[in-house]
Amino acid sequence: MDSLLSICDIKEDISYIIDLASEIKAGKKEEKPLEGKTLAMIFQKSSTRTRVSFDVGMYQLGGRAIFLSSNDLQMGRGEPISDTAKVLSRFVDGIMIRAIEHDDVIELAKYSDVPVISGLTNLEHPCQALADVLTIKEHFGSFDDKKICFVGDGNNVCNSLLLIAPLLGMDMSVACPKGYEPNENTVKIALEFAKENNTEITISDDINVALDNVDIVYTDVWVSMGDEAEAAQREIDLKPYQVNKELMDLANDDAIFMHCLPAIRGKEVTSDVIDGPQSVVYDEAENRLHAQKAVLYYYLKD
Ligand code: CP
Ligand code: NVA
């Protein structure tokens, strides 16, 4: 069964899904295409945007969603992921999961007879990346000649952006301290995508290098869910990569600021940037709903 665990899983269809999201957002698709369909939503970590946008999205498409905290599932008491996948497949039409370990999502998808959609793992956040590129397209009109720079911790959000940017023809740079680089295997795949699409990927600990000719400045928290034990060291190491007015001034004059949220003002970004005129973070958050409705339509519609 086809599943969305990584941006690589929709490599050929990203533009189609973005266009579908725009059509759904504009009210151009049929009403209630997922009538009678049910989505199970398993959460091993906290969520505001992912949980609410998938739930509202299913409702607006005519279906329904069931929220399942992993603490309440038998899976949380040791039931095998394989049995959970096989049993849920008998009840629902799709499974959305926010998991701690990416390998657990791979395992769930292996044994599931219905599509599995990742709502974030330690490795990737593909639905976030789809909402992000929808926001970029809406703002600039196209991806032509655009360059995105991810500043800070080379985390799950950074990994998915590294994969999606070259597939849409965008250049991408990452500005991160040594030891905080994005996943090595993801970078390898992203470089292959960049070669195929004639785009550039740069990873540097020098913000002046990474911020050169940048249209989109993106950052995320320094301490992702699960990294709490390293919080103090991370704040020291990542402080020079705070997105403040001075850093924004290194990007192009008409550059926009993006953040997947939740954000911590005064840490990875200052208030004058995230609450300032260059910020598009609330459009980006709203687009989680539209992009995911496209994903649900793509995977769950008969
Ligand atoms: N951006 C994002 O995934 O937000 P939540 O953690 O609130 O779902
Ligand atoms: N990198 C963050 C993203 C939260 C949406 C985390 O994994 O906690």
PDB file of C-alpha atoms and ligand atoms in Angstrom:
ATOM      1  CA  MET A   1       0.000   0.000   0.000  1.00  0.00           C
ATOM      2  CA  ASP A   2       1.376   3.446  -0.918  1.00  0.00           C
ATOM      3  CA  SER A   3       2.212   5.574   2.091  1.00  0.00           C
ATOM      4  CA  LEU A   4       3.661   9.032   2.797  1.00  0.00           C
ATOM      5  CA  LEU A   5       6.596   8.560   5.145  1.00  0.00           C
ATOM      6  CA  SER A   6       9.096  10.724   3.296  1.00  0.00           C
ATOM      7  CA  ILE A   7       9.072  13.363   0.567  1.00  0.00           C
ATOM      8  CA  CYS A   8      10.797  10.650  -1.535  1.00  0.00           C
ATOM      9  CA  ASP A   9       7.479   8.720  -1.549  1.00  0.00           C
ATOM     10  CA  ILE A  10       5.792  11.457  -3.620  1.00  0.00           C
ATOM     11  CA  LYS A  11       8.829  12.406  -5.663  1.00  0.00           C
ATOM     12  CA  GLU A  12       6.964  12.331  -8.987  1.00  0.00           C
ATOM     13  CA  ASP A  13       3.699  13.839  -7.720  1.00  0.00           C
ATOM     14  CA  ILE A  14       4.655  16.859  -5.616  1.00  0.00           C
ATOM     15  CA  SER A  15       3.516  19.450  -8.171  1.00  0.00           C
ATOM     16  CA  TYR A  16       0.270  17.536  -8.658  1.00  0.00           C
ATOM     17  CA  ILE A  17      -0.389  17.532  -4.882  1.00  0.00           C
ATOM     18  CA  ILE A  18       0.403  21.263  -4.586  1.00  0.00           C
ATOM     19  CA  ASP A  19      -1.983  22.068  -7.459  1.00  0.00           C
ATOM     20  CA  LEU A  20      -4.607  19.830  -5.857  1.00  0.00           C
ATOM     21  CA  ALA A  21      -4.169  21.735  -2.565  1.00  0.00           C
ATOM     22  CA  SER A  22      -4.675  25.057  -4.385  1.00  0.00           C
ATOM     23  CA  GLU A  23      -7.823  23.726  -6.069  1.00  0.00           C
ATOM     24  CA  ILE A  24      -9.224  22.409  -2.787  1.00  0.00           C
ATOM     25  CA  LYS A  25      -8.377  25.701  -1.069  1.00  0.00           C
ATOM     26  CA  ALA A  26     -10.200  27.602  -3.834  1.00  0.00           C
ATOM     27  CA  GLY A  27     -13.265  25.340  -3.436  1.00  0.00           C
ATOM     28  CA  LYS A  28     -12.886  23.910  -6.945  1.00  0.00           C
ATOM     29  CA  LYS A  29     -13.131  20.203  -6.060  1.00  0.00           C
ATOM     30  CA  GLU A  30     -16.266  18.181  -5.434  1.00  0.00           C
ATOM     31  CA  GLU A  31     -17.872  18.363  -1.987  1.00  0.00           C
ATOM     32  CA  LYS A  32     -17.293  15.513   0.465  1.00  0.00           C
ATOM     33  CA  PRO A  33     -14.977  13.315  -1.655  1.00  0.00           C
ATOM     34  CA  LEU A  34     -14.133  11.224   1.445  1.00  0.00           C
ATOM     35  CA  GLU A  35     -17.707  10.607   2.615  1.00  0.00           C
ATOM     36  CA  GLY A  36     -17.802   7.464   4.771  1.00  0.00           C
ATOM     37  CA  LYS A  37     -14.003   7.324   5.172  1.00  0.00           C
ATOM     38  CA  THR A  38     -12.223   7.198   8.528  1.00  0.00           C
ATOM     39  CA  LEU A  39      -8.689   8.222   9.434  1.00  0.00           C
ATOM     40  CA  ALA A  40      -7.001   6.877  12.585  1.00  0.00           C
ATOM     41  CA  MET A  41      -4.550   9.398  14.062  1.00  0.00           C
ATOM     42  CA  ILE A  42      -1.862   7.965  16.361  1.00  0.00           C
ATOM     43  CA  PHE A  43       0.135  10.488  18.385  1.00  0.00           C
ATOM     44  CA  GLN A  44       3.264   9.535  20.362  1.00  0.00           C
ATOM     45  CA  LYS A  45       4.175  13.228  20.749  1.00  0.00           C
ATOM     46  CA  SER A  46       2.325  16.511  21.378  1.00  0.00           C
ATOM     47  CA  SER A  47       0.710  18.445  18.540  1.00  0.00           C
ATOM     48  CA  THR A  48      -1.510  21.454  17.879  1.00  0.00           C
ATOM     49  CA  ARG A  49      -1.388  22.080  14.120  1.00  0.00           C
ATOM     50  CA  THR A  50      -1.030  18.499  12.867  1.00  0.00           C
ATOM     51  CA  ARG A  51      -3.775  17.094  15.053  1.00  0.00           C
ATOM     52  CA  VAL A  52      -6.317  19.846  14.440  1.00  0.00           C
ATOM     53  CA  SER A  53      -5.642  20.246  10.705  1.00  0.00           C
ATOM     54  CA  PHE A  54      -5.957  16.510   9.985  1.00  0.00           C
ATOM     55  CA  ASP A  55      -9.137  16.295  12.080  1.00  0.00           C
ATOM     56  CA  VAL A  56     -10.746  19.381  10.496  1.00  0.00           C
ATOM     57  CA  GLY A  57      -9.475  18.309   7.064  1.00  0.00           C
ATOM     58  CA  MET A  58     -11.172  14.898   7.281  1.00  0.00           C
ATOM     59  CA  TYR A  59     -14.409  16.557   8.462  1.00  0.00           C
ATOM     60  CA  GLN A  60     -14.356  19.098   5.622  1.00  0.00           C
ATOM     61  CA  LEU A  61     -13.785  16.314   3.068  1.00  0.00           C
ATOM     62  CA  GLY A  62     -16.838  14.463   4.384  1.00  0.00           C
ATOM     63  CA  GLY A  63     -15.033  11.837   6.472  1.00  0.00           C
ATOM     64  CA  ARG A  64     -14.057  11.553  10.119  1.00  0.00           C
ATOM     65  CA  ALA A  65     -10.906  11.196  12.191  1.00  0.00           C
ATOM     66  CA  ILE A  66     -10.250   9.261  15.401  1.00  0.00           C
ATOM     67  CA  PHE A  67      -7.580  10.614  17.764  1.00  0.00           C
ATOM     68  CA  LEU A  68      -5.523   7.845  19.386  1.00  0.00           C
ATOM     69  CA  SER A  69      -2.941   8.796  21.978  1.00  0.00           C
ATOM     70  CA  SER A  70      -0.251   6.121  22.083  1.00  0.00           C
ATOM     71  CA  ASN A  71      -0.616   6.169  25.894  1.00  0.00           C
ATOM     72  CA  ASP A  72      -4.177   4.872  25.517  1.00  0.00           C
ATOM     73  CA  LEU A  73      -3.464   2.336  22.778  1.00  0.00           C
ATOM     74  CA  GLN A  74      -2.390  -1.212  23.593  1.00  0.00           C
ATOM     75  CA  MET A  75       0.665  -0.363  21.466  1.00  0.00           C
ATOM     76  CA  GLY A  76       1.766   1.814  24.393  1.00  0.00           C
ATOM     77  CA  ARG A  77       1.690  -1.330  26.590  1.00  0.00           C
ATOM     78  CA  GLY A  78       3.757  -3.379  24.169  1.00  0.00           C
ATOM     79  CA  GLU A  79       1.330  -4.698  21.531  1.00  0.00           C
ATOM     80  CA  PRO A  80       3.414  -5.176  18.367  1.00  0.00           C
ATOM     81  CA  ILE A  81       3.237  -2.409  15.762  1.00  0.00           C
ATOM     82  CA  SER A  82       2.516  -5.126  13.173  1.00  0.00           C
ATOM     83  CA  ASP A  83      -0.649  -6.260  14.997  1.00  0.00           C
ATOM     84  CA  THR A  84      -1.743  -2.649  15.488  1.00  0.00           C
ATOM     85  CA  ALA A  85      -1.330  -2.047  11.743  1.00  0.00           C
ATOM     86  CA  LYS A  86      -3.207  -5.200  10.725  1.00  0.00           C
ATOM     87  CA  VAL A  87      -6.102  -4.577  13.127  1.00  0.00           C
ATOM     88  CA  LEU A  88      -6.516  -0.860  12.373  1.00  0.00           C
ATOM     89  CA  SER A  89      -6.517  -1.720   8.647  1.00  0.00           C
ATOM     90  CA  ARG A  90      -9.717  -3.723   9.242  1.00  0.00           C
ATOM     91  CA  PHE A  91     -11.470  -0.640  10.701  1.00  0.00           C
ATOM     92  CA  VAL A  92     -10.190   2.487   8.963  1.00  0.00           C
ATOM     93  CA  ASP A  93      -9.245   3.774   5.503  1.00  0.00           C
ATOM     94  CA  GLY A  94      -5.984   5.470   6.474  1.00  0.00           C
ATOM     95  CA  ILE A  95      -3.593   5.895   9.405  1.00  0.00           C
ATOM     96  CA  MET A  96      -1.825   9.127  10.291  1.00  0.00           C
ATOM     97  CA  ILE A  97       0.987   8.750  12.811  1.00  0.00           C
ATOM     98  CA  ARG A  98       3.273  11.144  14.687  1.00  0.00           C
ATOM     99  CA  ALA A  99       6.005   8.887  16.001  1.00  0.00           C
ATOM    100  CA  ILE A 100       9.192   9.126  17.981  1.00  0.00           C
ATOM    101  CA  GLU A 101      11.168   6.702  15.775  1.00  0.00           C
ATOM    102  CA  HIS A 102      11.000   6.827  11.977  1.00  0.00           C
ATOM    103  CA  ASP A 103      11.631   3.067  11.847  1.00  0.00           C
ATOM    104  CA  ASP A 104       8.378   2.455  13.749  1.00  0.00           C
ATOM    105  CA  VAL A 105       6.448   4.265  11.019  1.00  0.00           C
ATOM    106  CA  ILE A 106       8.182   2.151   8.379  1.00  0.00           C
ATOM    107  CA  GLU A 107       7.138  -0.940  10.363  1.00  0.00           C
ATOM    108  CA  LEU A 108       3.530   0.296  10.649  1.00  0.00           C
ATOM    109  CA  ALA A 109       3.346   0.932   6.899  1.00  0.00           C
ATOM    110  CA  LYS A 110       4.869  -2.488   6.147  1.00  0.00           C
ATOM    111  CA  TYR A 111       2.013  -4.299   7.899  1.00  0.00           C
ATOM    112  CA  SER A 112      -0.808  -1.878   7.085  1.00  0.00           C
ATOM    113  CA  ASP A 113      -3.317  -2.579   4.299  1.00  0.00           C
ATOM    114  CA  VAL A 114      -4.310   1.108   4.243  1.00  0.00           C
ATOM    115  CA  PRO A 115      -2.138   4.174   3.513  1.00  0.00           C
ATOM    116  CA  VAL A 116       0.031   5.460   6.354  1.00  0.00           C
ATOM    117  CA  ILE A 117       0.765   9.206   6.479  1.00  0.00           C
ATOM    118  CA  SER A 118       3.584  10.514   8.653  1.00  0.00           C
ATOM    119  CA  GLY A 119       2.726  13.516  10.790  1.00  0.00           C
ATOM    120  CA  LEU A 120       6.387  13.871  11.878  1.00  0.00           C
ATOM    121  CA  THR A 121       9.124  11.527  13.029  1.00  0.00           C
ATOM    122  CA  ASN A 122      12.664  12.142  14.249  1.00  0.00           C
ATOM    123  CA  LEU A 123      13.754  11.997  10.576  1.00  0.00           C
ATOM    124  CA  GLU A 124      11.165  13.909   8.515  1.00  0.00           C
ATOM    125  CA  HIS A 125       8.040  16.067   8.513  1.00  0.00           C
ATOM    126  CA  PRO A 126       6.722  15.649   4.950  1.00  0.00           C
ATOM    127  CA  CYS A 127       3.268  17.229   5.470  1.00  0.00           C
ATOM    128  CA  GLN A 128       4.935  20.347   6.880  1.00  0.00           C
ATOM    129  CA  ALA A 129       7.165  20.612   3.801  1.00  0.00           C
ATOM    130  CA  LEU A 130       4.129  20.373   1.497  1.00  0.00           C
ATOM    131  CA  ALA A 131       2.394  23.223   3.361  1.00  0.00           C
ATOM    132  CA  ASP A 132       5.632  25.215   3.206  1.00  0.00           C
ATOM    133  CA  VAL A 133       6.054  24.939  -0.541  1.00  0.00           C
ATOM    134  CA  LEU A 134       2.363  25.763  -1.084  1.00  0.00           C
ATOM    135  CA  THR A 135       2.990  28.952   0.941  1.00  0.00           C
ATOM    136  CA  ILE A 136       6.117  29.779  -1.092  1.00  0.00           C
ATOM    137  CA  LYS A 137       4.243  29.283  -4.374  1.00  0.00           C
ATOM    138  CA  GLU A 138       1.367  31.481  -3.210  1.00  0.00           C
ATOM    139  CA  HIS A 139       3.750  34.232  -2.101  1.00  0.00           C
ATOM    140  CA  PHE A 140       6.146  34.332  -5.060  1.00  0.00           C
ATOM    141  CA  GLY A 141       3.889  32.893  -7.793  1.00  0.00           C
ATOM    142  CA  SER A 142       6.402  30.160  -8.709  1.00  0.00           C
ATOM    143  CA  PHE A 143       9.544  28.386  -7.523  1.00  0.00           C
ATOM    144  CA  ASP A 144      11.658  29.728 -10.384  1.00  0.00           C
ATOM    145  CA  ASP A 145      15.042  31.102  -9.283  1.00  0.00           C
ATOM    146  CA  LYS A 146      14.088  30.834  -5.622  1.00  0.00           C
ATOM    147  CA  LYS A 147      16.517  29.939  -2.862  1.00  0.00           C
ATOM    148  CA  ILE A 148      15.538  28.803   0.634  1.00  0.00           C
ATOM    149  CA  CYS A 149      17.908  28.859   3.596  1.00  0.00           C
ATOM    150  CA  PHE A 150      17.234  26.756   6.694  1.00  0.00           C
ATOM    151  CA  VAL A 151      18.999  28.269   9.715  1.00  0.00           C
ATOM    152  CA  GLY A 152      19.724  26.385  12.960  1.00  0.00           C
ATOM    153  CA  ASP A 153      19.360  22.721  13.873  1.00  0.00           C
ATOM    154  CA  GLY A 154      19.429  20.399  10.831  1.00  0.00           C
ATOM    155  CA  ASN A 155      16.373  18.522  12.100  1.00  0.00           C
ATOM    156  CA  ASN A 156      13.340  16.640  10.719  1.00  0.00           C
ATOM    157  CA  VAL A 157      11.816  19.798   9.194  1.00  0.00           C
ATOM    158  CA  CYS A 158      15.137  20.679   7.558  1.00  0.00           C
ATOM    159  CA  ASN A 159      15.457  17.146   6.139  1.00  0.00           C
ATOM    160  CA  SER A 160      12.066  17.254   4.398  1.00  0.00           C
ATOM    161  CA  LEU A 161      12.785  20.731   3.000  1.00  0.00           C
ATOM    162  CA  LEU A 162      16.143  19.506   1.659  1.00  0.00           C
ATOM    163  CA  LEU A 163      14.322  16.809  -0.285  1.00  0.00           C
ATOM    164  CA  ILE A 164      11.423  18.900  -1.587  1.00  0.00           C
ATOM    165  CA  ALA A 165      13.364  22.043  -2.603  1.00  0.00           C
ATOM    166  CA  PRO A 166      15.419  20.517  -5.463  1.00  0.00           C
ATOM    167  CA  LEU A 167      12.418  18.525  -6.721  1.00  0.00           C
ATOM    168  CA  LEU A 168      10.643  21.858  -7.304  1.00  0.00           C
ATOM    169  CA  GLY A 169      13.697  23.520  -8.853  1.00  0.00           C
ATOM    170  CA  MET A 170      14.703  25.613  -5.831  1.00  0.00           C
ATOM    171  CA  ASP A 171      18.235  26.085  -4.497  1.00  0.00           C
ATOM    172  CA  MET A 172      18.676  25.414  -0.802  1.00  0.00           C
ATOM    173  CA  SER A 173      21.289  26.242   1.808  1.00  0.00           C
ATOM    174  CA  VAL A 174      21.555  25.161   5.422  1.00  0.00           C
ATOM    175  CA  ALA A 175      23.292  27.338   7.999  1.00  0.00           C
ATOM    176  CA  CYS A 176      24.078  25.206  11.031  1.00  0.00           C
ATOM    177  CA  PRO A 177      26.884  24.755  13.550  1.00  0.00           C
ATOM    178  CA  LYS A 178      29.182  21.771  13.242  1.00  0.00           C
ATOM    179  CA  GLY A 179      27.508  18.713  14.762  1.00  0.00           C
ATOM    180  CA  TYR A 180      23.989  19.947  13.889  1.00  0.00           C
ATOM    181  CA  GLU A 181      24.041  19.040  10.179  1.00  0.00           C
ATOM    182  CA  PRO A 182      20.968  17.424   8.603  1.00  0.00           C
ATOM    183  CA  ASN A 183      20.760  13.626   8.295  1.00  0.00           C
ATOM    184  CA  GLU A 184      23.667  12.305   6.214  1.00  0.00           C
ATOM    185  CA  ASN A 185      21.606   9.931   4.080  1.00  0.00           C
ATOM    186  CA  THR A 186      18.959  12.602   3.452  1.00  0.00           C
ATOM    187  CA  VAL A 187      21.669  15.008   2.280  1.00  0.00           C
ATOM    188  CA  LYS A 188      22.977  12.321  -0.079  1.00  0.00           C
ATOM    189  CA  ILE A 189      19.532  11.844  -1.642  1.00  0.00           C
ATOM    190  CA  ALA A 190      18.910  15.612  -1.768  1.00  0.00           C
ATOM    191  CA  LEU A 191      22.201  16.105  -3.637  1.00  0.00           C
ATOM    192  CA  GLU A 192      21.086  13.500  -6.201  1.00  0.00           C
ATOM    193  CA  PHE A 193      17.751  15.328  -6.618  1.00  0.00           C
ATOM    194  CA  ALA A 194      19.661  18.616  -6.991  1.00  0.00           C
ATOM    195  CA  LYS A 195      21.870  17.102  -9.696  1.00  0.00           C
ATOM    196  CA  GLU A 196      18.828  15.723 -11.582  1.00  0.00           C
ATOM    197  CA  ASN A 197      17.090  19.112 -11.402  1.00  0.00           C
ATOM    198  CA  ASN A 198      20.087  21.363 -11.929  1.00  0.00           C
ATOM    199  CA  THR A 199      19.767  23.091  -8.545  1.00  0.00           C
ATOM    200  CA  GLU A 200      22.265  23.755  -5.764  1.00  0.00           C
ATOM    201  CA  ILE A 201      22.481  22.594  -2.167  1.00  0.00           C
ATOM    202  CA  THR A 202      24.981  24.177   0.251  1.00  0.00           C
ATOM    203  CA  ILE A 203      25.590  23.239   3.870  1.00  0.00           C
ATOM    204  CA  SER A 204      27.722  25.680   5.832  1.00  0.00           C
ATOM    205  CA  ASP A 205      28.396  26.832   9.374  1.00  0.00           C
ATOM    206  CA  ASP A 206      28.955  30.344   7.977  1.00  0.00           C
ATOM    207  CA  ILE A 207      25.731  32.385   7.934  1.00  0.00           C
ATOM    208  CA  ASN A 208      27.216  34.857   5.447  1.00  0.00           C
ATOM    209  CA  VAL A 209      27.775  32.041   2.950  1.00  0.00           C
ATOM    210  CA  ALA A 210      24.407  30.349   3.522  1.00  0.00           C
ATOM    211  CA  LEU A 211      22.336  33.563   3.464  1.00  0.00           C
ATOM    212  CA  ASP A 212      23.706  34.782   0.120  1.00  0.00           C
ATOM    213  CA  ASN A 213      20.907  35.617  -2.369  1.00  0.00           C
ATOM    214  CA  VAL A 214      18.205  33.980  -0.239  1.00  0.00           C
ATOM    215  CA  ASP A 215      14.457  34.506  -0.804  1.00  0.00           C
ATOM    216  CA  ILE A 216      13.136  32.397   2.081  1.00  0.00           C
ATOM    217  CA  VAL A 217      14.667  32.285   5.567  1.00  0.00           C
ATOM    218  CA  TYR A 218      13.378  29.296   7.547  1.00  0.00           C
ATOM    219  CA  THR A 219      14.081  28.261  11.099  1.00  0.00           C
ATOM    220  CA  ASP A 220      12.733  25.833  13.708  1.00  0.00           C
ATOM    221  CA  VAL A 221      13.185  25.248  17.427  1.00  0.00           C
ATOM    222  CA  TRP A 222      16.659  24.478  18.772  1.00  0.00           C
ATOM    223  CA  VAL A 223      15.240  21.738  20.997  1.00  0.00           C
ATOM    224  CA  SER A 224      12.950  19.354  19.147  1.00  0.00           C
ATOM    225  CA  MET A 225      10.599  16.976  20.939  1.00  0.00           C
ATOM    226  CA  GLY A 226      12.838  14.243  22.343  1.00  0.00           C
ATOM    227  CA  ASP A 227      15.978  16.460  22.534  1.00  0.00           C
ATOM    228  CA  GLU A 228      15.085  18.017  25.908  1.00  0.00           C
ATOM    229  CA  ALA A 229      18.041  16.440  27.761  1.00  0.00           C
ATOM    230  CA  GLU A 230      20.447  18.394  25.518  1.00  0.00           C
ATOM    231  CA  ALA A 231      18.593  21.718  25.850  1.00  0.00           C
ATOM    232  CA  ALA A 232      21.293  23.687  27.689  1.00  0.00           C
ATOM    233  CA  GLN A 233      24.124  22.720  25.294  1.00  0.00           C
ATOM    234  CA  ARG A 234      21.916  23.279  22.248  1.00  0.00           C
ATOM    235  CA  GLU A 235      21.103  26.831  23.340  1.00  0.00           C
ATOM    236  CA  ILE A 236      24.810  27.637  23.623  1.00  0.00           C
ATOM    237  CA  ASP A 237      25.732  26.039  20.289  1.00  0.00           C
ATOM    238  CA  LEU A 238      22.811  27.459  18.301  1.00  0.00           C
ATOM    239  CA  LYS A 239      22.750  30.996  19.732  1.00  0.00           C
ATOM    240  CA  PRO A 240      24.870  32.439  16.844  1.00  0.00           C
ATOM    241  CA  TYR A 241      22.201  31.123  14.450  1.00  0.00           C
ATOM    242  CA  GLN A 242      19.290  33.046  15.975  1.00  0.00           C
ATOM    243  CA  VAL A 243      17.145  34.581  13.214  1.00  0.00           C
ATOM    244  CA  ASN A 244      17.100  38.259  14.163  1.00  0.00           C
ATOM    245  CA  LYS A 245      16.904  41.478  12.151  1.00  0.00           C
ATOM    246  CA  GLU A 246      20.663  41.438  11.518  1.00  0.00           C
ATOM    247  CA  LEU A 247      20.524  37.913  10.076  1.00  0.00           C
ATOM    248  CA  MET A 248      17.422  38.722   7.989  1.00  0.00           C
ATOM    249  CA  ASP A 249      19.337  41.675   6.501  1.00  0.00           C
ATOM    250  CA  LEU A 250      21.808  39.187   4.960  1.00  0.00           C
ATOM    251  CA  ALA A 251      18.966  37.771   2.799  1.00  0.00           C
ATOM    252  CA  ASN A 252      17.343  39.489  -0.177  1.00  0.00           C
ATOM    253  CA  ASP A 253      15.306  42.646   0.569  1.00  0.00           C
ATOM    254  CA  ASP A 254      12.020  40.940  -0.329  1.00  0.00           C
ATOM    255  CA  ALA A 255      12.839  37.711   1.560  1.00  0.00           C
ATOM    256  CA  ILE A 256      10.135  36.102   3.654  1.00  0.00           C
ATOM    257  CA  PHE A 257      10.496  34.454   7.064  1.00  0.00           C
ATOM    258  CA  MET A 258       9.056  30.970   7.688  1.00  0.00           C
ATOM    259  CA  HIS A 259       8.790  28.732  10.765  1.00  0.00           C
ATOM    260  CA  CYS A 260       6.800  25.509  11.141  1.00  0.00           C
ATOM    261  CA  LEU A 261       5.738  26.555  14.682  1.00  0.00           C
ATOM    262  CA  PRO A 262       5.661  26.192  17.631  1.00  0.00           C
ATOM    263  CA  ALA A 263       8.286  28.948  17.991  1.00  0.00           C
ATOM    264  CA  ILE A 264      10.142  30.225  21.016  1.00  0.00           C
ATOM    265  CA  ARG A 265      10.581  33.993  20.710  1.00  0.00           C
ATOM    266  CA  GLY A 266      13.973  35.133  21.980  1.00  0.00           C
ATOM    267  CA  LYS A 267      15.581  31.753  21.185  1.00  0.00           C
ATOM    268  CA  GLU A 268      15.670  30.641  17.506  1.00  0.00           C
ATOM    269  CA  VAL A 269      13.853  33.807  16.349  1.00  0.00           C
ATOM    270  CA  THR A 270      13.303  37.294  17.714  1.00  0.00           C
ATOM    271  CA  SER A 271       9.828  38.848  18.018  1.00  0.00           C
ATOM    272  CA  ASP A 272      10.612  41.652  15.580  1.00  0.00           C
ATOM    273  CA  VAL A 273      11.192  39.023  12.853  1.00  0.00           C
ATOM    274  CA  ILE A 274       8.434  36.453  13.536  1.00  0.00           C
ATOM    275  CA  ASP A 275       5.875  39.188  14.269  1.00  0.00           C
ATOM    276  CA  GLY A 276       7.247  41.537  11.611  1.00  0.00           C
ATOM    277  CA  PRO A 277       6.277  42.305   8.000  1.00  0.00           C
ATOM    278  CA  GLN A 278       8.480  39.611   6.409  1.00  0.00           C
ATOM    279  CA  SER A 279       6.870  36.781   8.388  1.00  0.00           C
ATOM    280  CA  VAL A 280       4.335  34.459   6.710  1.00  0.00           C
ATOM    281  CA  VAL A 281       4.084  31.969   9.585  1.00  0.00           C
ATOM    282  CA  TYR A 282       0.300  32.079   9.988  1.00  0.00           C
ATOM    283  CA  ASP A 283      -0.340  31.605   6.246  1.00  0.00           C
ATOM    284  CA  GLU A 284       2.075  28.694   6.507  1.00  0.00           C
ATOM    285  CA  ALA A 285       0.183  27.224   9.480  1.00  0.00           C
ATOM    286  CA  GLU A 286      -3.172  27.616   7.677  1.00  0.00           C
ATOM    287  CA  ASN A 287      -1.737  25.832   4.660  1.00  0.00           C
ATOM    288  CA  ARG A 288      -1.204  22.705   6.773  1.00  0.00           C
ATOM    289  CA  LEU A 289      -4.965  22.240   6.441  1.00  0.00           C
ATOM    290  CA  HIS A 290      -5.093  22.754   2.667  1.00  0.00           C
ATOM    291  CA  ALA A 291      -1.969  20.718   1.871  1.00  0.00           C
ATOM    292  CA  GLN A 292      -3.138  17.825   4.061  1.00  0.00           C
ATOM    293  CA  LYS A 293      -6.600  17.828   2.513  1.00  0.00           C
ATOM    294  CA  ALA A 294      -4.787  17.306  -0.796  1.00  0.00           C
ATOM    295  CA  VAL A 295      -2.747  14.474   0.741  1.00  0.00           C
ATOM    296  CA  LEU A 296      -5.916  12.848   2.132  1.00  0.00           C
ATOM    297  CA  TYR A 297      -7.664  13.214  -1.225  1.00  0.00           C
ATOM    298  CA  TYR A 298      -4.645  11.749  -3.023  1.00  0.00           C
ATOM    299  CA  TYR A 299      -4.307   8.706  -0.737  1.00  0.00           C
ATOM    300  CA  LEU A 300      -7.841   7.984   0.472  1.00  0.00           C
ATOM    301  CA  LYS A 301     -10.216   8.854  -2.370  1.00  0.00           C
ATOM    302  CA  ASP A 302     -11.492   5.804  -4.322  1.00  0.00           C
TER     303      ASP A 302
HETATM  304  N1   CP B   1       4.276  22.340  12.834  1.00  0.00           N
HETATM  305  C1   CP B   1       3.701  21.330  13.500  1.00  0.00           C
HETATM  306  O1   CP B   1       3.777  20.165  13.123  1.00  0.00           O
HETATM  307  O2   CP B   1       3.012  21.721  14.609  1.00  0.00           O
HETATM  308  P1   CP B   1       2.394  20.762  15.722  1.00  0.00           P
HETATM  309  O3   CP B   1       3.529  20.146  16.472  1.00  0.00           O
HETATM  310  O4   CP B   1       1.570  21.683  16.571  1.00  0.00           O
HETATM  311  O5   CP B   1       1.562  19.714  15.056  1.00  0.00           O
HETATM  312  N1  NVA B   2      11.506  19.952  14.915  1.00  0.00           N
HETATM  313  C1  NVA B   2      10.329  20.067  15.734  1.00  0.00           C
HETATM  314  C2  NVA B   2       9.125  20.278  14.869  1.00  0.00           C
HETATM  315  C3  NVA B   2       7.829  20.455  15.612  1.00  0.00           C
HETATM  316  C4  NVA B   2       6.675  20.638  14.681  1.00  0.00           C
HETATM  317  C5  NVA B   2      10.181  18.814  16.582  1.00  0.00           C
HETATM  318  O1  NVA B   2      10.444  17.712  16.067  1.00  0.00           O
HETATM  319  O2  NVA B   2       9.839  18.939  17.759  1.00  0.00           O
END
